[in-house]
Each structure stands twice: as C-alpha cells, then as structure tokens.
mmCIF file of C-alpha atoms in Angstrom:
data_model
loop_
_atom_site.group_PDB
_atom_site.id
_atom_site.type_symbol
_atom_site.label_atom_id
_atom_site.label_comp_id
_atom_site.label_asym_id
_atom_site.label_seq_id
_atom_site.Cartn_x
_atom_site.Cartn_y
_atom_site.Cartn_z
ATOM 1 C CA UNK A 1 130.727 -157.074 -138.263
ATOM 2 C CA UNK A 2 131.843 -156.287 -141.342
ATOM 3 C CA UNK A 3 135.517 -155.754 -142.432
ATOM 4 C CA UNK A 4 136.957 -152.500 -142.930
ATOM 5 C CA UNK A 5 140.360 -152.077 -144.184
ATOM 6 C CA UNK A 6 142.299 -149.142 -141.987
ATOM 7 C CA UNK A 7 143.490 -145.928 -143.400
ATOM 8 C CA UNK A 8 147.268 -145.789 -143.651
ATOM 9 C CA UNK A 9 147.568 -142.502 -141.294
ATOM 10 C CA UNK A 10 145.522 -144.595 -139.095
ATOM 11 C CA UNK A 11 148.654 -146.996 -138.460
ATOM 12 C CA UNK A 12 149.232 -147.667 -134.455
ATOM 13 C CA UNK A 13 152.516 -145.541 -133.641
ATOM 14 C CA UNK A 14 155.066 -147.949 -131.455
ATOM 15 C CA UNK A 15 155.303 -144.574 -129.051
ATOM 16 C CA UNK A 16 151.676 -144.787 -128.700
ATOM 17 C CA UNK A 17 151.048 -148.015 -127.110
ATOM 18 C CA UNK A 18 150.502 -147.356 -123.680
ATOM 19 C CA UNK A 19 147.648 -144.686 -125.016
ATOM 20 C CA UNK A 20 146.000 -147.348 -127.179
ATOM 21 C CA UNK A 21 145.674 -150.426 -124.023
ATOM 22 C CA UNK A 22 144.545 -147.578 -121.840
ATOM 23 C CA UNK A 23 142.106 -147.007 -124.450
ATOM 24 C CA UNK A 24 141.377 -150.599 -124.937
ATOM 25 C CA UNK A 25 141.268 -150.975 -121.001
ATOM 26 C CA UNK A 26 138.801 -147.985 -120.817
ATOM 27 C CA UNK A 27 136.352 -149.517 -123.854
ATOM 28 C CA UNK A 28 136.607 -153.264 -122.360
ATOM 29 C CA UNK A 29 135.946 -152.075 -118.195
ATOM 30 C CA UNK A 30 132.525 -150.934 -120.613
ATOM 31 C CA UNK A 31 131.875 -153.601 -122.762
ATOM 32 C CA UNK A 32 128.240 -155.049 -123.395
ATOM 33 C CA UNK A 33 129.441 -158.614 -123.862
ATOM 34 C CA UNK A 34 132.409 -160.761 -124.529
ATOM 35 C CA UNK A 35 131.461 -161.360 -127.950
ATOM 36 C CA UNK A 36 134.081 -161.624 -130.622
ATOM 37 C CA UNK A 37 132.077 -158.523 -132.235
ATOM 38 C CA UNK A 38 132.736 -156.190 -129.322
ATOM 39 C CA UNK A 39 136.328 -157.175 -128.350
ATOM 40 C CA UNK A 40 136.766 -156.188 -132.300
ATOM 41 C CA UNK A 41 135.096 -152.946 -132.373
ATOM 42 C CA UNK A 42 136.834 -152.143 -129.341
ATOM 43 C CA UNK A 43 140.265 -152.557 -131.140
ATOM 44 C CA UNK A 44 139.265 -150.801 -134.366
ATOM 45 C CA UNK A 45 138.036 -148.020 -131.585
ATOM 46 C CA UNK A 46 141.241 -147.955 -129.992
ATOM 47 C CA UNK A 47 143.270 -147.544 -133.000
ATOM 48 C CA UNK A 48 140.970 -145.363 -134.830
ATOM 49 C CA UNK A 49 141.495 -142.888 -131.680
ATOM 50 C CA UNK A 50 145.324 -142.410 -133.316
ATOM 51 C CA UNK A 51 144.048 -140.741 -136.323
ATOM 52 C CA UNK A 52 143.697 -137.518 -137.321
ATOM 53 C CA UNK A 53 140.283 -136.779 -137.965
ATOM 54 C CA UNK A 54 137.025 -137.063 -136.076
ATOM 55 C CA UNK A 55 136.660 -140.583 -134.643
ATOM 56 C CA UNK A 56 134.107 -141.497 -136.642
ATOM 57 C CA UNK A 57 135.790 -140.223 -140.105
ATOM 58 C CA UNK A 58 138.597 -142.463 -138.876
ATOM 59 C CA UNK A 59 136.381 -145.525 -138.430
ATOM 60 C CA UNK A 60 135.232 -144.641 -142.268
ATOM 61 C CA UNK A 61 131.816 -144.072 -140.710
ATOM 62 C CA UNK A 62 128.416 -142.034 -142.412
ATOM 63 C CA UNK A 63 128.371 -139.645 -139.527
ATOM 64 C CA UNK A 64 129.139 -139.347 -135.417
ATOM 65 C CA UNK A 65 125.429 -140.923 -135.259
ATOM 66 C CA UNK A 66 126.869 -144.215 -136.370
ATOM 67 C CA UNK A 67 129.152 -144.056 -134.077
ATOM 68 C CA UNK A 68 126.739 -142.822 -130.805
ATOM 69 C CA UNK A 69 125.005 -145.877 -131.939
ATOM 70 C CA UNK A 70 127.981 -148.595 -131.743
ATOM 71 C CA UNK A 71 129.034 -146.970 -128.161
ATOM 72 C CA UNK A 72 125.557 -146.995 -127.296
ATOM 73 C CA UNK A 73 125.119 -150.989 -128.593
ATOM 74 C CA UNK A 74 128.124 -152.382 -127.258
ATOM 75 C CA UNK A 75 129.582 -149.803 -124.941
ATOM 76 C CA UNK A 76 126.471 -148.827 -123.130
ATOM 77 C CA UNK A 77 127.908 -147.982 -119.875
ATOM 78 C CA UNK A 78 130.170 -145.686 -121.363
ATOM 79 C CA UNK A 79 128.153 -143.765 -123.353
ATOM 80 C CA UNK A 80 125.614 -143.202 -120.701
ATOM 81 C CA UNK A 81 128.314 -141.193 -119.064
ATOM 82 C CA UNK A 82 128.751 -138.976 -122.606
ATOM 83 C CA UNK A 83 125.722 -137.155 -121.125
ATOM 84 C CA UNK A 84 126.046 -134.023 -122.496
ATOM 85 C CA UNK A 85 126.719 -135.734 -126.331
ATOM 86 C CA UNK A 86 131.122 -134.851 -126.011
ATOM 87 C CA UNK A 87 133.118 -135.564 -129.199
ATOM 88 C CA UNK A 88 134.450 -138.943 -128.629
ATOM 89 C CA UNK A 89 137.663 -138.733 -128.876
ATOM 90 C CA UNK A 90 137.477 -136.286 -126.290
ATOM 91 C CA UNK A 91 135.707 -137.881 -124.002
ATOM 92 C CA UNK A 92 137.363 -141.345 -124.329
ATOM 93 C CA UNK A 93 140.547 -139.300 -122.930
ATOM 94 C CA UNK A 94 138.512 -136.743 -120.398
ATOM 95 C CA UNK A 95 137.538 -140.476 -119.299
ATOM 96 C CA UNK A 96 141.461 -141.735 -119.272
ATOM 97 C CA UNK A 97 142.241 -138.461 -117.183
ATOM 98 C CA UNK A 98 139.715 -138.759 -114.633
ATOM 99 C CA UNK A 99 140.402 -141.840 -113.876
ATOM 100 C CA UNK A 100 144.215 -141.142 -113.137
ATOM 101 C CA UNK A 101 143.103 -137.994 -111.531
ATOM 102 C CA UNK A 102 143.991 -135.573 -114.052
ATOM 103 C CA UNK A 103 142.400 -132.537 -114.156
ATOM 104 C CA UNK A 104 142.702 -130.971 -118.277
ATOM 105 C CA UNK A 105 139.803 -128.694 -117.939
ATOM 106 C CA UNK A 106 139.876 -125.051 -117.086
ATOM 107 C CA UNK A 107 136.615 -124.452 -116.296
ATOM 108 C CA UNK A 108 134.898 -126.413 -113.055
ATOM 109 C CA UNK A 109 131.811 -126.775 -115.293
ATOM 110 C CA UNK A 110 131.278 -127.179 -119.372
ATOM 111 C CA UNK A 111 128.811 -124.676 -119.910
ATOM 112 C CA UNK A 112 130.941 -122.316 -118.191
ATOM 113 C CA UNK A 113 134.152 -122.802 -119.848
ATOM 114 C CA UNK A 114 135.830 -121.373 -123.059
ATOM 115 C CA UNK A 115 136.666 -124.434 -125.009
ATOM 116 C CA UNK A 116 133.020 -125.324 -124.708
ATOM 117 C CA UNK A 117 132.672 -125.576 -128.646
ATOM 118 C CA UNK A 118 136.110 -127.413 -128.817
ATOM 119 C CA UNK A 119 134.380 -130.263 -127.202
ATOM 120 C CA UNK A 120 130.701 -130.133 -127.834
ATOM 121 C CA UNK A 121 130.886 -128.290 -131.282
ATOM 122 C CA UNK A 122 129.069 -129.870 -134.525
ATOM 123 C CA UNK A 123 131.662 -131.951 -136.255
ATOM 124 C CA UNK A 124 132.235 -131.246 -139.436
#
C-alpha cells in the first residue's frame, strides 16, 4: 500500500470518535483478511469518511471506481451488500443505521423515494 499523506480538512474531529470506531467496527466485521494492508485501508477509510467531499476525493483517489475496487478487494462482504452501486459514504452510514435500527429513509424502497439521486446520483 502505498503512503498517502491526509488532507488537513480531513483531520479526525475529537467529537467524532465514536462515528469513526463505528466506522472502523463496520469496515473490520467485513474485512477480507487480517493483513496489515487491510487493517490500514480500513483506517484511512474511516477517517476519510470525516471529510467533506466524496469519499473517494477524500482518499485522493482517480475516481469512485478506485474505490468500488478497494471495497470490493478487501471489503468484499460489504460491498456485495452496495447492490444497487450507493455513494459510499452513504451507505457506510445507511449500514451504521440499520444495524442500530435506525430507520433515515423516507421512502420503504429506493426507486420509489425522492432523494433517490442524493444517494445513487453520478458523483461529480
């Protein structure tokens, strides 16, 4: 892996910790492996989710491809469940609220509901 040196803006807020280990919880319950590699990338994931750009612009990524790649490498299990391709960020915290049995949507069903391009939008 190589090393990338984090935006400023990117900077783990104290007030935020409990967001980033529930994030770090969500991406290592997923994990491929225990490799060194992964437990990494699942840090810089975690605080790359504080920023305030698209995931992937935080990571200093090409594109979101790059990204659907890495999940889909080391995180397979988790990005099987991104089945209908939702911005990451978005999903890593749809994921967060399901599992404390949150409900954020208004719609029952994504095709049906009003945010739609919100979450499944082209990133720009």
């Amino acid at each position: 892996m190589r090393t990338v040196q984090l935006k400023t803006e990117t900077a783990l807020n104290p007030g935020r910790m409990d967001e980033f280990d529930d994030l770090i919880r969500l991406l290592n319950d997923h994990r491929r492996d225990d490799s060194l590699e992964t437990q990494q990338l699942a840090i810089f994931i975690a605080l790359s989710c504080m920023g305030n750009n698209h995931l992937w612009q935080d990571m200093m990524l090409p594109n979101r491809e790059t990204l659907s790649r890495l999940m889909t490498t080391h995180f397979p299990a988790l990005a099987a469940k991104n089945i209908g391709d939702m911005k990451w960020k978005k999903f890593f915290y749809r994921q967060l609220c399901e599992r404390e049995n949150i409900l954020i949507c208004k719609s029952p069903s994504c095709g049906i509901c009003t945010d739609y391009e919100k979450c499944f939008g082209p990133e720009t």
